[in-house]
Amino acid sequence: MFDRLFNPNSVAIVGASSNPEKIGYAVIKNMVESGFSGSIFPVNLNAATILKLKAYRTLKSIGMSPDIVIIAVPSAAVPEEIRNCVELKVPYAVIIPGGFSETGSEGQKLENEIRRIIAGSATRVIGPNTVGVYFPHSKVNTALTPPDRVSFPPAGSIAFVSQSGALGLLTMDSISEYGVGISAFVSLGNKLDVNEIEMLKYFSEDGNTKSIALYLEDIDQGREFYSVARNVNAIKPIVVLKSGRSEASAKAASLHTGAMASDDRVIDGMLKQGGITRAYNETELLDYARTLAYGKPFPGRNIAVITTAGGVGVITTDLISSRINGVGLSMATISRDAEERIKVEIVSFGSAKNPIDLTADGSIRAYEKVLEILMKEESVDAIVAYALPQTPKMNLEIVDAIARHVNDGKTVVVGAIGSLLAKELIVEFERRKIPAFPSIDRAVKSLKVLHDYGKYLHERGRT
Amino acid sequence: MFDRLFNPNSVAIVGASSNPEKIGYAVIKNMVESGFSGSIFPVNLNAATILKLKAYRTLKSIGMSPDIVIIAVPSAAVPEEIRNCVELKVPYAVIIPGGFSETGSEGQKLENEIRRIIAGSATRVIGPNTVGVYFPHSKVNTALTPPDRVSFPPAGSIAFVSQSGALGLLTMDSISEYGVGISAFVSLGNKLDVNEIEMLKYFSEDGNTKSIALYLEDIDQGREFYSVARNVNAIKPIVVLKSGRSEASAKAASLHTGAMASDDRVIDGMLKQGGITRAYNETELLDYARTLAYGKPFPGRNIAVITTAGGVGVITTDLISSRINGVGLSMATISRDAEERIKVEIVSFGSAKNPIDLTADGSIRAYEKVLEILMKEESVDAIVAYALPQTPKMNLEIVDAIARHVNDGKTVVVGAIGSLLAKELIVEFERRKIPAFPSIDRAVKSLKVLHDYGKYLHERGRT
C-alpha cells in the first residue's frame, strides 16, 4: 500500500496551466523542475502543450492510468474528475483546492459525494485542501507554491506529514537553509480519505524514513491512532505537534481544517504514555525529528560539554542543569584520571572540568583528543559539542573530527552558533547525519528529547 | 565620559601584525576594513608598515595621544604598555589578551599591578580578556576575529555589552543575517576597570541606543547595579542574560571570567522588581532587545493575529493563550461590527474571527484593510501580523502596508516563517524598525516581553 504513491512511474495534473496566476501552473512547474524520471501528463481542455509537454484534453485521453492524479481545478469540478480516476483505476488522487468541509455544509456535501464515488474503488484520495506532496527521493514535487518563494529540502530521513499544507511548506523552507533533508512530505488537508494513521504505518516500514514528524489539528479515530503511533514509535521515533491545545485555538483549528476539538490533557497523556515526543512549535517539530532521526537515544542524565568559548559553556550548563528555563538534566562529573588527560591537551587557562573549555586557543586536534577521552568516560552519558566559528583554529575539519567518534558509543549533539561559517558547519554535520543546531537552546532541547526517548525505550527493555 | 571611546578620532593598535596567525593581525585588519575616518596607528617594534599603514615602533613614537589604544600583546607585556598609556594620557585602553585573573593568582597579580598603574590617572581600561569593541556608527572594529568567520551587524539601535567576548561575536553573527543592527558592542572581559554599571549609564544617554542587551556572568557591586539598572530601564529598556544560574554553571563561570557566584533567586527578584527583561539564551537576548528597541510596550492582554495560513494562526493562538508552553496572554474578541467589516475584505472561507485568516487567497490590499480595522478595535491591545512567503500574493509590498499602520497606536510584531523570501522580508521590516521574526515562537515570546515591559511602565504611571 502507498508504494506507487511515493514511487510513481507517472503523474497527471488536471488543471495544469501555462498561466502563472493559476495554481495549476506552480504544480506542473514544480513537477517539471523536480527532475522526475517518469511521465508527466498535463491535462487541460484548451492547451496543446504546457511547459513544452504535450497536454491532454481530459484524463481519459491520456490512454493509460497514471499512478498519481493531481487535481488542481475548482472544488465544484472535483467530483467529476474523481469519477474519472475511479473509472481509470487511478490508485492515488491528490485534491489540491479548498472549498470543502472547512467552508461549511455545502463543502461538506462535496466531500460526502467524493466519499461515495471512491467507496469500494481502487482510488485513494489525499486532501482536499492540500498544498500537494513532495517526495525528494523519487523526485515528485506537486506543491502549489513556486520554488522562488519557498525552498524545498533535499532528500533525507524525516517523513513530514502535515494537516496544514502552508505550515508544512514554511517549515520545509525554514529547514532547507541548513541542508536538512526529508524522506517525504504529505499535506493531508481535510483528510477525506487518507489520514495520519495510514501514513504512520507506511513510514514505519519505509527504508528512507528514520523519524516521523506530524503536524495535526485534530486526531482521527483517537484510539487507533494512539495504538498505531505507540507501536511505530517503539521502532521509529515520532514527533507530534498537535495544535488546538487551548480552547481559543481549538476553535480556530475547526475553522481551518474542520478539525474537531478534544481535550489536550487527554492527548498529552496518551502521547506521554506512548513515549511519543511532543513539539510545541514548528521549529521544535523538525529539530526533534532530525535529532531523533540521527542521534542515539540515551537513558542517562549526565552530560558533558566541549566548548571553545567559556560563555557558551556557562549558558549551556544553565540550560542543561536548571529545571526552570532549562531541561533538568545533570552535568557529568569527569573522573580525576580523565581530567588529567584532558589537561595535557588544552592550554593551562582552559578548563578540564565540565564544561570543558579549550578556549579560543583550541585546535581541531586537541578537540578530537578531548572528545576521544570523553567517549571513554563512564560518567558521561551524552555530549554537547560546540563548533564555534569565532575560534581562530576552528574550521570545517571539525566536522570529520567529530564524525570519527559519533559511533564510539555516546550520543553527540552539536551546536554551531552563528550564521556565516556556522551555517556551513551545520550543513556539513547534516551530511554526516550528526544533529547540529545554530543556537544553544536548540542544541540542549534536542539533546533532552534524545534522553526522554532513550529513557522510554530503556524502561520498556528496548535498549 | 566615554564619548571619545565611542567616537574616537584615532586608534592605536599595540601588537598590530602582518602575520595572519596573530591576534594583532585580525584587529588591525578589521579596523582598516571598517571604514574608520580617523587615524589608525599600528604599533610594532619590527615592522615599517602593516597593511600599508606606517607602523610605529612604540606608542610614544606616534607623537600624540590616541583616543583608544588596543593592546594585543601577551599578558606579561601589558603592564608596560598601560604605563605608556598613562604617561601619554590615553583616555581608553582595551586589553585584548587573556592570561589574567581568569587563570589564577599569577594573573590576578598582573591585574592588580595594572590597577595600581591606572589609579588616579586619566586612563580607563576595558578588559583584559576581551575580544575588543565594535562601534558601527563611528566605524570602529577592533574585534580579534576576522570577518570571514563571523559577520558584524550594521549600525542600529541595540547596545550590546557582553562579559563573554566570544558569546558576543557569535550572537552578532547570528543576528547579522536578518540585518539587525547594533549601536555598539563592548566586550567587558574581566572588568578590571570599566564595568556594566558605567556602560548602562553611558548608553542610557546615548542617542543611537534604543535598548540595552547585557550578557553577564557575575554582577559587580550588586546594589549599585540594580539601582542604576532600574533607573535606566524605566527610560530605556534593558535585557539581561545572566548566566551561572545553577550551581554547576556558577562554577564554570568562575573558571571562565573569574566571576563570583551569587544566588540566582536574589538576582531574579531584583530584576523582576526593576521590571528588567530577562533572557535565558543568546537568541532571546537579542530578540528581546530588538523588540524593545522598536516595538511599543503595551500593558493590555488581548492579542489579535492576522495570518494567511490557518495552521500558523492555530499554533500562534496556542502559544499566546496557553500558560504552559505558551505566554499566557489572551486572544482578543473582535467586535461584531469589525468582524462584519473584515468579512467584506476576505474570501468567504477565510476567518473573520481571531485569529483572522485571509487564507492563501489573501492580497496585500485586503491585508492592509484588515490591519486598519484591527488598529481601531478597542478590544485589541496588540497584533501578531504574519507575512508568509508561501501565500501566492504575498510579496515585499507587505512591509510598507504594515509600516503604514504601526504608528496607528497598537503594538505590531511580525512573523515571517521560512528562510528564502522570509529572510528578505525580515530584513526589510528591520529597516523600517518593525520587529520581525522567522518563527512563531520567537514572534510570540517577543510580544510577551513588550507586554511585560508595558505593564511594568503602566503600573508605575509611566505610560
Short mmCIF file of C-alpha atoms in Angstrom, two decimals, chain A residues 54-365:
data_model
loop_
_atom_site.label_atom_id
_atom_site.label_comp_id
_atom_site.label_asym_id
_atom_site.label_seq_id
_atom_site.Cartn_x
_atom_site.Cartn_y
_atom_site.Cartn_z
CA LYS A 54 2.07 17.57 -24.71
CA ALA A 55 -1.17 18.40 -22.93
CA TYR A 56 -4.27 16.18 -22.84
CA ARG A 57 -7.83 17.44 -23.05
CA THR A 58 -9.09 15.01 -20.44
CA LEU A 59 -7.72 12.38 -18.07
CA LYS A 60 -9.20 9.63 -20.21
CA SER A 61 -7.50 10.88 -23.35
CA ILE A 62 -4.10 10.08 -21.87
CA GLY A 63 -4.80 6.47 -22.75
CA MET A 64 -3.41 4.92 -19.56
CA SER A 65 -3.88 5.13 -15.83
CA PRO A 66 -1.34 7.43 -14.16
CA ASP A 67 -0.06 6.38 -10.73
CA ILE A 68 -0.94 9.79 -9.28
CA VAL A 69 -3.51 12.31 -10.48
CA ILE A 70 -3.13 15.81 -9.05
CA ILE A 71 -6.42 17.68 -9.22
CA ALA A 72 -5.98 21.45 -9.44
CA VAL A 73 -9.42 22.61 -10.56
CA PRO A 74 -12.10 24.47 -8.52
CA SER A 75 -13.88 22.40 -5.88
CA ALA A 76 -17.17 22.12 -7.80
CA ALA A 77 -15.40 20.35 -10.67
CA VAL A 78 -13.58 17.87 -8.44
CA PRO A 79 -16.23 15.10 -8.12
CA GLU A 80 -16.31 14.67 -11.91
CA GLU A 81 -12.52 14.28 -12.02
CA ILE A 82 -12.58 11.80 -9.17
CA ARG A 83 -15.18 9.82 -11.08
CA ASN A 84 -12.73 9.68 -13.99
CA CYS A 85 -9.97 8.50 -11.66
CA VAL A 86 -12.17 5.70 -10.36
CA GLU A 87 -13.10 4.59 -13.86
CA LEU A 88 -9.43 4.60 -14.87
CA LYS A 89 -8.49 2.76 -11.66
CA VAL A 90 -6.05 5.54 -10.77
CA PRO A 91 -4.54 4.43 -7.45
CA TYR A 92 -3.91 7.92 -5.97
CA ALA A 93 -5.67 11.25 -6.45
CA VAL A 94 -4.44 14.38 -4.68
CA ILE A 95 -7.14 17.08 -4.42
CA ILE A 96 -5.45 20.47 -4.06
CA PRO A 97 -8.30 23.04 -3.94
CA GLY A 98 -10.02 24.25 -0.80
CA GLY A 99 -13.74 24.97 -0.68
CA PHE A 100 -14.75 21.73 1.04
CA SER A 101 -15.75 20.86 4.61
CA GLU A 102 -13.59 23.66 6.02
CA THR A 103 -16.01 26.19 4.47
CA GLY A 104 -19.30 24.78 5.77
CA SER A 105 -22.15 22.47 4.86
CA GLU A 106 -22.00 22.93 1.08
CA GLY A 107 -18.35 21.92 1.10
CA GLN A 108 -19.15 19.05 3.42
CA LYS A 109 -21.68 17.80 0.85
CA LEU A 110 -18.99 17.83 -1.83
CA GLU A 111 -16.71 15.75 0.39
CA ASN A 112 -19.52 13.28 1.06
CA GLU A 113 -20.12 12.99 -2.67
CA ILE A 114 -16.44 12.20 -3.27
CA ARG A 115 -16.53 9.65 -0.48
CA ARG A 116 -19.44 7.91 -2.18
CA ILE A 117 -17.64 7.96 -5.54
CA ILE A 118 -14.47 6.31 -4.24
CA ALA A 119 -16.24 3.82 -1.94
CA GLY A 120 -15.19 0.30 -2.92
CA SER A 121 -12.97 1.62 -5.72
CA ALA A 122 -9.24 1.26 -6.33
CA THR A 123 -8.74 5.02 -5.89
CA ARG A 124 -7.38 6.55 -2.72
CA VAL A 125 -7.68 10.30 -2.12
CA ILE A 126 -5.31 12.73 -0.39
CA GLY A 127 -6.86 16.06 0.61
CA PRO A 128 -8.82 18.07 -0.34
CA ASN A 129 -7.44 21.42 0.76
CA THR A 130 -3.82 20.29 0.49
CA VAL A 131 -0.73 22.02 -0.92
CA GLY A 132 0.32 18.79 -2.60
CA VAL A 133 3.03 16.25 -1.94
CA TYR A 134 6.82 16.35 -2.16
CA PHE A 135 8.92 13.20 -2.38
CA PRO A 136 12.56 14.13 -2.96
CA HIS A 137 13.79 10.52 -3.21
CA SER A 138 11.55 9.84 -6.22
CA LYS A 139 11.69 13.49 -7.37
CA VAL A 140 7.99 14.19 -7.16
CA ASN A 141 7.00 17.77 -6.32
CA THR A 142 3.37 18.78 -6.75
CA ALA A 143 3.43 21.73 -4.34
CA LEU A 144 1.29 24.70 -5.26
CA THR A 145 3.98 27.24 -4.33
CA PRO A 146 6.73 28.01 -6.85
CA PRO A 147 10.31 27.40 -5.65
CA ASP A 148 11.28 31.09 -5.83
CA ARG A 149 9.14 31.77 -2.74
CA VAL A 150 9.98 28.82 -0.52
CA SER A 151 12.78 26.31 -0.85
CA PHE A 152 12.35 22.56 -0.82
CA PRO A 153 14.68 20.44 1.30
CA PRO A 154 16.94 17.76 -0.19
CA ALA A 155 16.34 14.03 0.09
CA GLY A 156 16.80 12.92 3.67
CA SER A 157 15.46 10.84 6.53
CA ILE A 158 12.44 12.68 8.02
CA ALA A 159 8.90 11.87 6.91
CA PHE A 160 6.83 15.00 7.40
CA VAL A 161 3.06 14.68 7.49
CA SER A 162 1.12 17.91 7.94
CA GLN A 163 -2.56 18.60 8.24
CA SER A 164 -1.79 22.21 7.31
CA GLY A 165 -0.09 22.48 3.96
CA ALA A 166 1.10 26.04 4.38
CA LEU A 167 2.72 25.25 7.71
CA GLY A 168 4.44 22.34 6.01
CA LEU A 169 5.81 24.49 3.17
CA LEU A 170 7.02 27.21 5.55
CA THR A 171 8.66 24.70 7.86
CA MET A 172 10.39 22.98 4.94
CA ASP A 173 11.62 26.38 3.80
CA SER A 174 12.99 27.00 7.31
CA ILE A 175 15.00 23.77 7.47
CA SER A 176 16.28 23.96 3.89
CA GLU A 177 18.93 26.55 4.66
CA TYR A 178 20.65 24.05 6.94
CA GLY A 179 20.52 21.30 4.34
CA VAL A 180 18.16 19.24 6.49
CA GLY A 181 16.59 16.60 4.30
CA ILE A 182 13.25 14.82 4.32
CA SER A 183 12.17 11.45 3.01
CA ALA A 184 8.68 12.67 2.08
CA PHE A 185 6.21 15.47 2.71
CA VAL A 186 2.49 14.80 2.66
CA SER A 187 -0.04 17.59 3.17
CA LEU A 188 -3.15 15.75 4.40
CA GLY A 189 -5.57 18.69 4.28
CA ASN A 190 -9.14 17.75 5.20
CA LYS A 191 -8.27 14.04 5.35
CA LEU A 192 -11.33 12.99 3.37
CA ASP A 193 -9.79 9.55 2.88
CA VAL A 194 -6.08 9.04 3.63
CA ASN A 195 -5.20 10.02 7.19
CA GLU A 196 -2.25 10.14 9.56
CA ILE A 197 -2.74 6.57 10.77
CA GLU A 198 -2.10 5.11 7.33
CA MET A 199 0.85 7.43 6.84
CA LEU A 200 2.37 6.30 10.14
CA LYS A 201 2.00 2.68 9.09
CA TYR A 202 3.62 3.33 5.71
CA PHE A 203 6.54 5.33 7.04
CA SER A 204 7.20 2.85 9.82
CA GLU A 205 8.28 0.42 7.09
CA ASP A 206 9.79 2.91 4.64
CA GLY A 207 13.53 2.38 4.26
CA ASN A 208 14.25 6.06 3.61
CA THR A 209 12.50 7.23 6.77
CA LYS A 210 14.29 7.33 10.13
CA SER A 211 11.80 9.52 12.04
CA ILE A 212 8.30 10.89 11.51
CA ALA A 213 7.15 14.49 12.11
CA LEU A 214 3.40 15.01 12.38
CA TYR A 215 1.55 18.30 12.47
CA LEU A 216 -2.05 17.67 13.45
CA GLU A 217 -5.01 19.90 14.27
CA ASP A 218 -7.25 17.00 15.12
CA ILE A 219 -6.69 13.30 15.52
CA ASP A 220 -8.94 10.89 13.63
CA GLN A 221 -10.01 7.72 15.36
CA GLY A 222 -8.10 8.55 18.53
CA ARG A 223 -7.91 5.05 19.93
CA GLU A 224 -6.48 3.54 16.75
CA PHE A 225 -4.14 6.47 16.26
CA TYR A 226 -2.58 6.03 19.70
CA SER A 227 -2.30 2.31 19.33
CA VAL A 228 -0.57 2.59 15.94
CA ALA A 229 1.56 5.58 16.98
CA ARG A 230 2.72 3.75 20.07
CA ASN A 231 3.78 0.69 18.14
CA VAL A 232 5.51 2.71 15.45
CA ASN A 233 7.23 4.97 17.97
CA ALA A 234 8.83 1.99 19.68
CA ILE A 235 10.73 1.20 16.47
CA LYS A 236 10.86 4.56 14.69
CA PRO A 237 10.57 7.81 16.64
CA ILE A 238 7.53 10.05 16.10
CA VAL A 239 7.32 13.76 16.93
CA VAL A 240 3.86 15.30 17.18
CA LEU A 241 2.97 18.98 17.01
CA LYS A 242 -0.71 18.89 17.95
CA SER A 243 -2.26 22.32 17.92
CA GLY A 244 -5.63 23.40 19.22
CA ARG A 245 -4.31 22.98 22.78
CA SER A 246 -6.26 25.91 24.18
CA GLU A 247 -9.98 26.46 23.80
CA ALA A 248 -9.32 29.52 21.64
CA SER A 249 -7.08 27.64 19.23
CA ALA A 250 -9.30 24.56 19.04
CA LYS A 251 -11.98 26.92 17.73
CA ALA A 252 -9.54 28.36 15.22
CA ALA A 253 -8.49 24.89 14.07
CA SER A 254 -12.08 23.88 13.40
CA LEU A 255 -12.43 26.92 11.13
CA HIS A 256 -9.20 25.99 9.37
CA THR A 257 -9.48 22.32 8.51
CA GLY A 258 -12.79 21.44 10.12
CA ALA A 259 -10.88 19.80 12.99
CA MET A 260 -12.86 18.55 15.99
CA ALA A 261 -11.73 19.72 19.41
CA SER A 262 -10.55 17.25 22.01
CA ASP A 263 -9.20 17.74 25.49
CA ASP A 264 -5.49 18.45 25.32
CA ARG A 265 -4.83 16.76 28.65
CA VAL A 266 -6.10 13.50 27.21
CA ILE A 267 -3.92 13.91 24.13
CA ASP A 268 -0.92 14.79 26.24
CA GLY A 269 -1.43 11.76 28.47
CA MET A 270 -1.72 9.43 25.51
CA LEU A 271 1.40 10.80 23.86
CA LYS A 272 3.40 10.56 27.11
CA GLN A 273 2.25 7.01 27.72
CA GLY A 274 3.45 6.03 24.27
CA GLY A 275 6.78 7.79 24.75
CA ILE A 276 5.94 9.97 21.76
CA THR A 277 7.88 13.23 21.56
CA ARG A 278 5.75 16.35 21.62
CA ALA A 279 6.73 19.63 19.95
CA TYR A 280 5.06 22.95 20.62
CA ASN A 281 6.08 24.90 17.55
CA GLU A 282 7.30 24.29 14.03
CA THR A 283 10.99 24.75 14.92
CA GLU A 284 10.85 22.09 17.63
CA LEU A 285 8.91 19.74 15.34
CA LEU A 286 11.69 19.44 12.78
CA ASP A 287 14.58 19.91 15.23
CA TYR A 288 13.34 16.99 17.29
CA ALA A 289 12.53 14.84 14.25
CA ARG A 290 16.04 15.48 12.95
CA THR A 291 17.71 14.72 16.27
CA LEU A 292 15.74 11.50 16.64
CA ALA A 293 16.47 10.52 13.03
CA TYR A 294 20.25 10.58 13.53
CA GLY A 295 21.00 10.89 17.22
CA LYS A 296 21.46 7.98 19.57
CA PRO A 297 18.76 7.90 22.28
CA PHE A 298 20.26 7.58 25.77
CA PRO A 299 18.62 6.88 29.10
CA GLY A 300 21.32 8.51 31.27
CA ARG A 301 21.28 12.01 32.70
CA ASN A 302 24.93 13.04 32.75
CA ILE A 303 26.00 15.43 30.07
CA ALA A 304 29.49 16.64 29.14
CA VAL A 305 30.02 19.86 27.22
CA ILE A 306 33.01 20.72 25.00
CA THR A 307 33.40 24.35 24.05
CA THR A 308 36.00 26.82 22.84
CA ALA A 309 34.10 29.77 24.35
CA GLY A 310 33.58 29.93 28.09
CA GLY A 311 30.34 31.92 27.88
CA VAL A 312 28.73 29.32 25.65
CA GLY A 313 29.76 26.63 28.15
CA VAL A 314 28.25 28.51 31.08
CA ILE A 315 24.89 29.15 29.37
CA THR A 316 24.77 25.52 28.21
CA THR A 317 25.39 24.37 31.77
CA ASP A 318 22.48 26.56 32.92
CA LEU A 319 20.13 25.15 30.32
CA ILE A 320 21.19 21.56 31.00
CA SER A 321 21.02 21.65 34.77
CA SER A 322 18.13 24.04 35.52
CA ARG A 323 14.65 22.64 35.91
CA ILE A 324 13.07 26.05 35.30
CA ASN A 325 14.11 27.56 31.96
CA GLY A 326 16.20 24.50 31.30
CA VAL A 327 15.83 20.78 30.67
CA GLY A 328 16.67 19.49 34.15
CA LEU A 329 19.46 17.04 33.32
CA SER A 330 22.87 16.93 35.05
CA MET A 331 26.41 17.94 34.26
CA ALA A 332 28.65 14.87 34.30
CA THR A 333 31.48 14.77 36.81
CA ILE A 334 34.62 13.97 34.88
CA SER A 335 36.92 11.49 36.60
CA ARG A 336 40.26 12.68 38.01
CA ASP A 337 42.07 10.50 35.58
CA ALA A 338 40.26 11.85 32.53
CA GLU A 339 40.68 15.38 33.82
CA GLU A 340 44.44 14.89 33.98
CA ARG A 341 44.49 13.54 30.45
CA ILE A 342 42.35 16.43 29.19
CA LYS A 343 44.69 18.91 30.86
CA VAL A 344 47.52 17.65 28.69
CA GLU A 345 45.56 18.52 25.56
CA ILE A 346 44.41 22.02 26.41
CA VAL A 347 46.05 25.33 27.38
CA SER A 348 46.72 25.97 31.05
CA PHE A 349 43.98 28.58 31.37
CA GLY A 350 41.41 26.29 29.75
CA SER A 351 39.05 24.17 31.83
CA ALA A 352 39.46 20.40 32.11
CA LYS A 353 36.36 20.29 34.27
CA ASN A 354 32.92 20.05 32.74
CA PRO A 355 32.02 22.23 30.77
CA ILE A 356 35.39 21.56 29.16
CA ASP A 357 36.73 24.77 27.65
CA LEU A 358 39.59 24.59 25.15
CA THR A 359 39.39 28.41 24.91
CA ALA A 360 39.96 30.41 21.72
CA ASP A 361 43.30 28.58 21.54
CA GLY A 362 41.56 25.26 20.89
CA SER A 363 42.79 23.34 17.85
CA ILE A 364 40.89 20.64 15.95
CA ARG A 365 43.50 18.11 17.07
#
